[in-house]
Coordinates of C-alpha atoms in Angstrom, one line a residue:
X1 CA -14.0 -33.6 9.3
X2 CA -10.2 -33.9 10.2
X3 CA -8.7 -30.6 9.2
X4 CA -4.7 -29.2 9.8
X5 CA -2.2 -26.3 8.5
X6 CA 0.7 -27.8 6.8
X7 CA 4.3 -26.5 8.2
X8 CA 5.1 -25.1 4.6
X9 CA 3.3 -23.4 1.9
X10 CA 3.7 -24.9 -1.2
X11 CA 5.9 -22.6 -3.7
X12 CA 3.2 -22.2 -6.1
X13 CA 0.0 -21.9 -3.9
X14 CA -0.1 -18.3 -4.8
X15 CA 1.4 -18.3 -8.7
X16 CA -1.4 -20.7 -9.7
X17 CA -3.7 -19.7 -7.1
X18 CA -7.2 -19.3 -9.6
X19 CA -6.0 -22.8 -10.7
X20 CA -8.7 -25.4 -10.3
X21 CA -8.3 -28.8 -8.1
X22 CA -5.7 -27.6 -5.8
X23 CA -8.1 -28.5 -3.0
X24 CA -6.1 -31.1 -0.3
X25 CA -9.1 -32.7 0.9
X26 CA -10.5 -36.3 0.5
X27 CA -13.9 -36.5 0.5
X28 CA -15.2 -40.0 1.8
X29 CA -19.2 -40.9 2.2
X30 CA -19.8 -43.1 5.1
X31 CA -16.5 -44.0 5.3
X32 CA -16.2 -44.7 1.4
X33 CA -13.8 -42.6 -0.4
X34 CA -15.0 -40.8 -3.5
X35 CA -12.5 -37.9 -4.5
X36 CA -9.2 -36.4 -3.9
X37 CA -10.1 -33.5 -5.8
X38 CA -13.4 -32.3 -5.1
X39 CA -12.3 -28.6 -4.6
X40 CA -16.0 -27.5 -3.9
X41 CA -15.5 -28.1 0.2
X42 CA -13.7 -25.0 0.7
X43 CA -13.0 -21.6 -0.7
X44 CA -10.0 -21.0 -2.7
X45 CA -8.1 -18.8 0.0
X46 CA -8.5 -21.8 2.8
X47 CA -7.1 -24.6 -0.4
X48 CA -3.5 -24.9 1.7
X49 CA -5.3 -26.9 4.9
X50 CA -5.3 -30.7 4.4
X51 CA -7.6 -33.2 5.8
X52 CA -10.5 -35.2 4.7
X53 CA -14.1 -35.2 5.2
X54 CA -16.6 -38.0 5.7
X55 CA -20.1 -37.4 5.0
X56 CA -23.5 -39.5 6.0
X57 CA -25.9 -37.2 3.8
X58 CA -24.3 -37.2 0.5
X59 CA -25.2 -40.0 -1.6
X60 CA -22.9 -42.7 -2.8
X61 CA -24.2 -43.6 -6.4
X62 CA -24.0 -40.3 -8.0
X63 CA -21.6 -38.6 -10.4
X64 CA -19.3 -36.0 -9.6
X65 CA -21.7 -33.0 -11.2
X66 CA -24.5 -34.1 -9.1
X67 CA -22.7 -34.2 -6.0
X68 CA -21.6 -30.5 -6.6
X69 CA -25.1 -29.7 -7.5
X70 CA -26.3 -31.5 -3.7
X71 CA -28.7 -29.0 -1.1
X72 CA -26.0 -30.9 1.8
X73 CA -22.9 -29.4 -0.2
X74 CA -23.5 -25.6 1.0
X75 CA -24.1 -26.8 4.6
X76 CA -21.0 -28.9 5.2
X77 CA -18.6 -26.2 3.3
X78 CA -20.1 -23.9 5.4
X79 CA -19.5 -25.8 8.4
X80 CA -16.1 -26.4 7.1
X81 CA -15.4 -23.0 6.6
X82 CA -16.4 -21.9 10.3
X83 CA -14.1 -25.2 11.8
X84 CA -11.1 -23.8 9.5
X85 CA -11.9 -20.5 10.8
X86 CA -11.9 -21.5 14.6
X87 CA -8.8 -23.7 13.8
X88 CA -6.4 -21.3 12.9
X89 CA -7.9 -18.3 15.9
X90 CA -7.0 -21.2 18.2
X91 CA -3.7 -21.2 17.0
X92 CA -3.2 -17.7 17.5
X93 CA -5.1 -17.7 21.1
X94 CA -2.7 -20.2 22.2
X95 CA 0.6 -18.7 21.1
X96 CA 2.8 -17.2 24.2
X97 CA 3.6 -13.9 21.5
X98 CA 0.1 -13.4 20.8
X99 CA -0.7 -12.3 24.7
X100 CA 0.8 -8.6 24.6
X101 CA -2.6 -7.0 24.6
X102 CA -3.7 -9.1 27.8
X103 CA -3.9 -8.6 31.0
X104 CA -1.8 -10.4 33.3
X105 CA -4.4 -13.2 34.3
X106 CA -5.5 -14.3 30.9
X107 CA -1.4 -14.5 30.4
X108 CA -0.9 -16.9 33.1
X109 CA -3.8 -18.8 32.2
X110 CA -2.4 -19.5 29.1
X111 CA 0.9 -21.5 29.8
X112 CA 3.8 -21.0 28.6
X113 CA 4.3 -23.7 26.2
X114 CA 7.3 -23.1 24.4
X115 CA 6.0 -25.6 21.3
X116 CA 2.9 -22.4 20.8
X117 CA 5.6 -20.0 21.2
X118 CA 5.9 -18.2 18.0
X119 CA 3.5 -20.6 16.0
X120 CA 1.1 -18.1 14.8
X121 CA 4.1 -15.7 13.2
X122 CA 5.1 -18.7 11.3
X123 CA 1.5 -19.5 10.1
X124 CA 0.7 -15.7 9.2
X125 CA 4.6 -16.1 7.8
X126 CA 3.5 -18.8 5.1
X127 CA -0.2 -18.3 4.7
X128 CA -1.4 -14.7 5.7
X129 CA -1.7 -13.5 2.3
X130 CA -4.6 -16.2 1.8
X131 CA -5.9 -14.6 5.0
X132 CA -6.2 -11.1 3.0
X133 CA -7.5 -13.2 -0.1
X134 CA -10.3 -14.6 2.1
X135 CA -11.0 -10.4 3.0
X136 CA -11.2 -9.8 -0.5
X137 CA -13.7 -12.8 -1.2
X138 CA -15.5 -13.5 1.5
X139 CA -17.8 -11.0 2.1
X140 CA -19.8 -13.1 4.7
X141 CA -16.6 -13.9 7.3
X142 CA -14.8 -10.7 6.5
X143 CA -14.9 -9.6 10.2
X144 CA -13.3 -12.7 11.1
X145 CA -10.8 -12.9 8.9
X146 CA -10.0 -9.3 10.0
X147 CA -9.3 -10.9 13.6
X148 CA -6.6 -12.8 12.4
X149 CA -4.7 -10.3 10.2
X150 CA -0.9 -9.6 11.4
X151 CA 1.0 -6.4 10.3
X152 CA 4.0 -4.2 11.5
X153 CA 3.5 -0.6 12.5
X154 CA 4.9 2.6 14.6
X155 CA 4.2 0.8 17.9
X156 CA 4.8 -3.1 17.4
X157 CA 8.9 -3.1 17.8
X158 CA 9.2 -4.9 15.0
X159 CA 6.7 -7.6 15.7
X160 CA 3.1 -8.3 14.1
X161 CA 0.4 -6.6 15.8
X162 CA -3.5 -7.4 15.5
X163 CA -6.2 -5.1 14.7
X164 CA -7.3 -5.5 18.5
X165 CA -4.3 -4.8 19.8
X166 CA -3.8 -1.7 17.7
X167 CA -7.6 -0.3 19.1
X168 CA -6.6 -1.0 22.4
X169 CA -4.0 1.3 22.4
X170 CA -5.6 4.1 20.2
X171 CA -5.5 7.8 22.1
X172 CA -9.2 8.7 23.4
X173 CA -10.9 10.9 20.9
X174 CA -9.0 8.8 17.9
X175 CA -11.6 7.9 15.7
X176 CA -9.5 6.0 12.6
X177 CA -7.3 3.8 12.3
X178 CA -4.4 5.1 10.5
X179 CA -2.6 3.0 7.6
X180 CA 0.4 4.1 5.0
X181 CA 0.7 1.7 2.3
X182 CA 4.2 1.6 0.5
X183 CA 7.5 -1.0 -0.4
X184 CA 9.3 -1.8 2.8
X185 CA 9.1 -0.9 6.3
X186 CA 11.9 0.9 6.1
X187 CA 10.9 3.3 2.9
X188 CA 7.3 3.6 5.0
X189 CA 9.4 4.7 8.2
X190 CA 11.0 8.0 6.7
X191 CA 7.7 8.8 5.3
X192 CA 6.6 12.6 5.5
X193 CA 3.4 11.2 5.8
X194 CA 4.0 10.1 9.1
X195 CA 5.4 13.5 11.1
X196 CA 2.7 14.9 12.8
X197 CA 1.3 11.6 13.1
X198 CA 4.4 9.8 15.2
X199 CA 4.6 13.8 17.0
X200 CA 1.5 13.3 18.5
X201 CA 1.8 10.0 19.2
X202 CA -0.4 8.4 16.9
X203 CA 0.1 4.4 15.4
X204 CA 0.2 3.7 12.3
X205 CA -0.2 0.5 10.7
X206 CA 2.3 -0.7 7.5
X207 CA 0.9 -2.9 4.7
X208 CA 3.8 -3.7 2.5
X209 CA 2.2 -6.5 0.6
X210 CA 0.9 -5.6 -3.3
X211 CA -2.1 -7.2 -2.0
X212 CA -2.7 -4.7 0.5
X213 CA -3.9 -2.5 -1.9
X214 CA -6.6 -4.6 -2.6
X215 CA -7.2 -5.8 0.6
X216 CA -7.7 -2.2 1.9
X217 CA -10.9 -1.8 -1.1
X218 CA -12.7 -4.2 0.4
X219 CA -11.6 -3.9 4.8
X220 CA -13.5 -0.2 5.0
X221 CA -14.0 -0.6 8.6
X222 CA -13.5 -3.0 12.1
X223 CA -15.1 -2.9 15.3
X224 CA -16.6 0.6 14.7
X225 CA -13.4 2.6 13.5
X226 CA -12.6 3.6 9.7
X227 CA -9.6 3.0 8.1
X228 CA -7.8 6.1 6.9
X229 CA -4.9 6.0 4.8
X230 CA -2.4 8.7 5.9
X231 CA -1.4 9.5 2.3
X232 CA -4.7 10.3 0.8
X233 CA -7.2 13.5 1.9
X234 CA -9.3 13.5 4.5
X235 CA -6.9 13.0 7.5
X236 CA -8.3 14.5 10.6
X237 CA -5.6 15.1 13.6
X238 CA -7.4 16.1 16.5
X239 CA -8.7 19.8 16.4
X240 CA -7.8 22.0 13.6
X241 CA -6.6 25.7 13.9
X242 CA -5.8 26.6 10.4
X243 CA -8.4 28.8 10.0
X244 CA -6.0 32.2 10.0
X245 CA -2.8 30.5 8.5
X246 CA -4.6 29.7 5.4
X247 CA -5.5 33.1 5.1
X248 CA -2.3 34.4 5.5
X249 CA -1.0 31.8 2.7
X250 CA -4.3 32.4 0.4
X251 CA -2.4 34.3 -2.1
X252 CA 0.1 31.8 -2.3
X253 CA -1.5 29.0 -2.7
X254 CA -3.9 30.7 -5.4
X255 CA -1.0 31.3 -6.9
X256 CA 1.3 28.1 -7.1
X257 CA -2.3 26.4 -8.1
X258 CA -1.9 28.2 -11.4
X259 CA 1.5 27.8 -11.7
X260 CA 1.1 24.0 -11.6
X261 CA -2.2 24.1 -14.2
X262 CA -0.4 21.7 -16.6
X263 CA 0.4 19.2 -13.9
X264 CA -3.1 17.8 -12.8
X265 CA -2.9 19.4 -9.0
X266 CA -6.1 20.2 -8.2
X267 CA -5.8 22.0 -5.2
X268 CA -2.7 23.7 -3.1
X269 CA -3.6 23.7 0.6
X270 CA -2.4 24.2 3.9
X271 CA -1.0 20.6 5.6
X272 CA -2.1 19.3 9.4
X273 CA 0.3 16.3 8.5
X274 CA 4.1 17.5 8.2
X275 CA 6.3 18.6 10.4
X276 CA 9.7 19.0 9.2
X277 CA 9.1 18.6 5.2
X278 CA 8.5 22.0 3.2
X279 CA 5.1 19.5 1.2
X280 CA 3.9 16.5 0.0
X281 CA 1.5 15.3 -2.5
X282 CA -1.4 13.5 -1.4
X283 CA -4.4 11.9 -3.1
X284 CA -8.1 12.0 -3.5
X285 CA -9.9 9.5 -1.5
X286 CA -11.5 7.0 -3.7
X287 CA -8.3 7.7 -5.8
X288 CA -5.0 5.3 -6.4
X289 CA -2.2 5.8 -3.6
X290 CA 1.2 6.3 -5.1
X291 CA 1.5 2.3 -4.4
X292 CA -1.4 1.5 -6.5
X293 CA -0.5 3.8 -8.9
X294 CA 3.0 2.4 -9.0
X295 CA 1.5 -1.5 -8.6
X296 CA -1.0 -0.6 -11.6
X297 CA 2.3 0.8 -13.9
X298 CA 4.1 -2.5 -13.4
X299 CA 1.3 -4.4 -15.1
X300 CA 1.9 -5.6 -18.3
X301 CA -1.8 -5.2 -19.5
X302 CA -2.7 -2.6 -17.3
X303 CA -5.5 -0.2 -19.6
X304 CA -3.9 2.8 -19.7
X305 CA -7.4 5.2 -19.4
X306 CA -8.9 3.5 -16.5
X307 CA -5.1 4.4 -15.1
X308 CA -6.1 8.3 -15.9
X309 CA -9.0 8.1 -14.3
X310 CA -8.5 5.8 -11.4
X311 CA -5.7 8.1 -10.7
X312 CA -7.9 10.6 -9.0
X313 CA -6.4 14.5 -8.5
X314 CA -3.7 15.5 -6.9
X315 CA -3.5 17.6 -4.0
X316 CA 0.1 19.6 -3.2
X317 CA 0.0 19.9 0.6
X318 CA 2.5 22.5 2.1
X319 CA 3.7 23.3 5.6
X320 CA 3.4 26.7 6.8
X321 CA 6.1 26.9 9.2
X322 CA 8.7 25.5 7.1
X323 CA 11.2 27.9 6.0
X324 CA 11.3 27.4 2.1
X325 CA 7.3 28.0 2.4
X326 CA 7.8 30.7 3.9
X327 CA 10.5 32.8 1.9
X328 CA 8.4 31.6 -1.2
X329 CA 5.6 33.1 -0.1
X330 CA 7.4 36.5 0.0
X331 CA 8.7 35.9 -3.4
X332 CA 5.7 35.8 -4.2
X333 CA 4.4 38.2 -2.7
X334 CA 6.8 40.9 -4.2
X335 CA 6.9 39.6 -7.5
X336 CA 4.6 36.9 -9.2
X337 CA 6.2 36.5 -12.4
X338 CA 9.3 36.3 -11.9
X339 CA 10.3 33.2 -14.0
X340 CA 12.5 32.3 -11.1
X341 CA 10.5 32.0 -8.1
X342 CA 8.6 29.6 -10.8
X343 CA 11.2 27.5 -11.9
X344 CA 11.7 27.2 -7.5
X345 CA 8.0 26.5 -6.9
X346 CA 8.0 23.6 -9.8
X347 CA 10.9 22.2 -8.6
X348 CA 9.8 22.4 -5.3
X349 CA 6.8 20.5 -6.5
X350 CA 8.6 18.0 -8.6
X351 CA 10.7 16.8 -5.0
X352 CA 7.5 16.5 -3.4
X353 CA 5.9 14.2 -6.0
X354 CA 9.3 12.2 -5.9
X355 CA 9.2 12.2 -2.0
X356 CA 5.6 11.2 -1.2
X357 CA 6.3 7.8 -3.6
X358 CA 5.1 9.1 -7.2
X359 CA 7.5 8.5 -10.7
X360 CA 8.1 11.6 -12.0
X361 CA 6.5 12.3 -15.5
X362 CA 9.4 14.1 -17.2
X363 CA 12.6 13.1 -15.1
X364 CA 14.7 14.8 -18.3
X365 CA 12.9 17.5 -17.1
X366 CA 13.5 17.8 -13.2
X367 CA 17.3 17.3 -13.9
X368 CA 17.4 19.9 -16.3
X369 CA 16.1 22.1 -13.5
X370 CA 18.1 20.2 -10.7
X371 CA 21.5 21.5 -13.0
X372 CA 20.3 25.2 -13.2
X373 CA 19.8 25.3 -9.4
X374 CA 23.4 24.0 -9.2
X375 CA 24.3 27.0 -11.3
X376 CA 22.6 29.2 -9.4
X377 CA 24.6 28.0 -6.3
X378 CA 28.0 28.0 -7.8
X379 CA 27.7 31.1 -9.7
X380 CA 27.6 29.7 -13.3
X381 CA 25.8 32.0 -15.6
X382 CA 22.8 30.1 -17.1
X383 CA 24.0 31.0 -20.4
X384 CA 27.3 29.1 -19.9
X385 CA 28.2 26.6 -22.8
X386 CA 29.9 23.5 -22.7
X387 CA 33.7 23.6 -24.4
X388 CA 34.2 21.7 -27.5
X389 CA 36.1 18.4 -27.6
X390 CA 38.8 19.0 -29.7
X391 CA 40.2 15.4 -29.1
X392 CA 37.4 13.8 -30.8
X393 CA 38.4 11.7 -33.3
X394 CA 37.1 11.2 -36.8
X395 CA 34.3 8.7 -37.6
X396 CA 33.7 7.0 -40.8
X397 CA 30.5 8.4 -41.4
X398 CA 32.3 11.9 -41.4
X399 CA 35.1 11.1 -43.4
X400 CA 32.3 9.4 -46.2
X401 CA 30.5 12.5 -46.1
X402 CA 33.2 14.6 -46.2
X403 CA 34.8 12.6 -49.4
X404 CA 31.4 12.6 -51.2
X405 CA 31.1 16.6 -51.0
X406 CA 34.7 17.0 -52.4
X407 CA 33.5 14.6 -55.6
X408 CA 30.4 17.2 -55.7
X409 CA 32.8 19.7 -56.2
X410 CA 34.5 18.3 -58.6

């Protein structure tokens, strides 16, 4: 078999990707060629490499269904699917960029061929969303294809990073690796999420692809180490020592709990992830992030109650040393009904939710309480009206109802 990665991905590999006959290959026995598009030689996610493949066990004389139905088939797609495999980690060994997590020797062992330089960035540019694909699908070479995923993250500078390099340069005692899932780079950067995390010097990875989401359902673990999303529960940060903080907020968080009964938050609780944010909103495990939740809006026959149930609960994380924590805590503390301090604590909420990549519910609503705290700041009494326009003029509709009650009276 000749096989080879094309410079350019077609512009509809992906939009008609569950399409059949899009396979490249020519399939030739004993030299004989048979088909052009016999798409039964490789999986769907590998259908951008061309090449053709000559075979001396398939027989010659037979029609297309039996040739699918052949015991050789299986063998030479698996064959193919190793060589395609080994094709494209070649490309990546043999790429100047890809040496960062080597030591010196292997580096100058390698060249430096400035045709490699840079060649697997433009493959994983044009093709490394078939690479996730072939995560989601192929269960049997998952742990390979996980060696030739490329992503951004805290520590990379801007550049892809592997899954090898990132373990290499994980903090002894770190048992996860650490992902945040979201739109952009940039939106992922300025994520509370991340505070603690970049504090203590911890990498995260970015997956900015809609597919991510997928991807990261089916990649639960590499080389030993669990993938933890930083947005969901469960995040472990080395040691914790919350034990007498979350007994001095208790009543507090008991408290805002039942305050925010009618918004799905299952649980107020003490945060090991912020630093400078007052809280953020953080999902159940097996639940949707924000992203997938967002992702899952945006489709057009999306079923609504798998949404409300995939949604998972909602968990309102708050940092104990921030100041706004703490002053509501003593609000609360001297009075717990005081229909201001609530009004504060579901706004406070509401900012969160908006902050830590959820849509809001009831916008009309967090404006409405956005305005009043504007009141409160200027001094406006909350039971200020708005002045009558005097200037407005006249409309037809008026003037018709106006003429038929003076005939009534008549």
């Amino acid at each position: 078999a000749v096989l080879f990665v094309p410079p350019k991905a077609p512009q509809d590999l992906y939009e008609s990707y569950y399409n059949t006959n899009k396979a490249n290959l020519k399939l030739y026995v004993r030299r004989v060629f048979i088909s052009e598009e016999f798409d039964e030689l490789l999986p769907k996610y590998l259908s951008f490499l061309k090449g053709l493949v000559d075979s001396d066990t398939l027989p010659l004389n037979v029609s297309r269904e039996m040739l699918q139905a052949h015991s050789s088939l299986k063998t030479i797609k698996k064959k193919l699917i190793r060589k395609a495999l080994d094709m494209i980690r070649k490309i990546a060994e043999e790429d100047p960029d890809e040496s960062s997590g080597k030591d010196e020797k292997e580096v100058e062992t390698s060249g430096d061929d400035d045709e490699k330089k840079g060649q697997y960035t433009k493959f994983w540019n044009e093709f490394g969303k078939s690479i996730k694909l072939g995560i989601i699908e192929d269960a049997t070479n998952r742990n390979r294809l996980a060696k030739l995923l490329r992503f951004e993250s805290t520590k990379s500078d801007g550049k892809l990073t592997s899954l090898d390099q990132y373990i290499s340069r994980m903090k002894s005692g770190q048992k996860d690796i650490f992902y945040i899932t979201g739109t952009s780079k940039e939106q992922l950067e300025k994520s509370p999420f991340l505070e603690r995390l970049k504090k203590k010097n911890y990498e995260v990875i970015f997956f900015t692809d809609p597919v991510d989401e997928y991807l990261m359902q089916y990649l639960m673990d590499y080389e030993g180490k669990q993938f933890q999303n930083v947005s969901k529960e469960g995040l472990k940060i080395g040691k914790e020592k919350n034990k007498e903080l979350k007994e001095s907020f208790k009543e507090l968080t008991k408290w805002w709990k039942n305050a925010l009964a009618s918004d799905n938050v299952d649980e107020v609780k003490i945060s090991n992830r912020l630093d400078n944010t007052p809280c953020v909103v953080v999902t159940s495990k097996y639940g949707w992030s924000a992203n997938m939740e967002r992702i899952m809006q945006s489709q057009t026959l999306s079923d609504s109650s798998k949404q409300a149930y995939m949604r998972g609960k909602r968990i309102l994380e708050i940092n104990p040393r921030h100041p706004i924590i703490k002053e509501l805590r003593e609000r609360v503390a001297k009075d717990s009904e005081d229909e201001g301090v609530k009004q504060t604590a579901q706004l406070i909420y509401q900012t969160a939710l908006m902050e830590s990549g959820f849509n809001l519910p009831d916008p009309k609503d967090f404006a409405s309480r956005i305005y009043s705290s504007v009141k409160s700041s200027l001094n406006i009494s909350p039971d200020a009206t708005i002045e009558d326009d005097d200037d407005v003029e006249e409309t037809e509709t008026d003037s018709e109802t106006k003429d038929s009650a003076g005939k009534d009276e008549l």
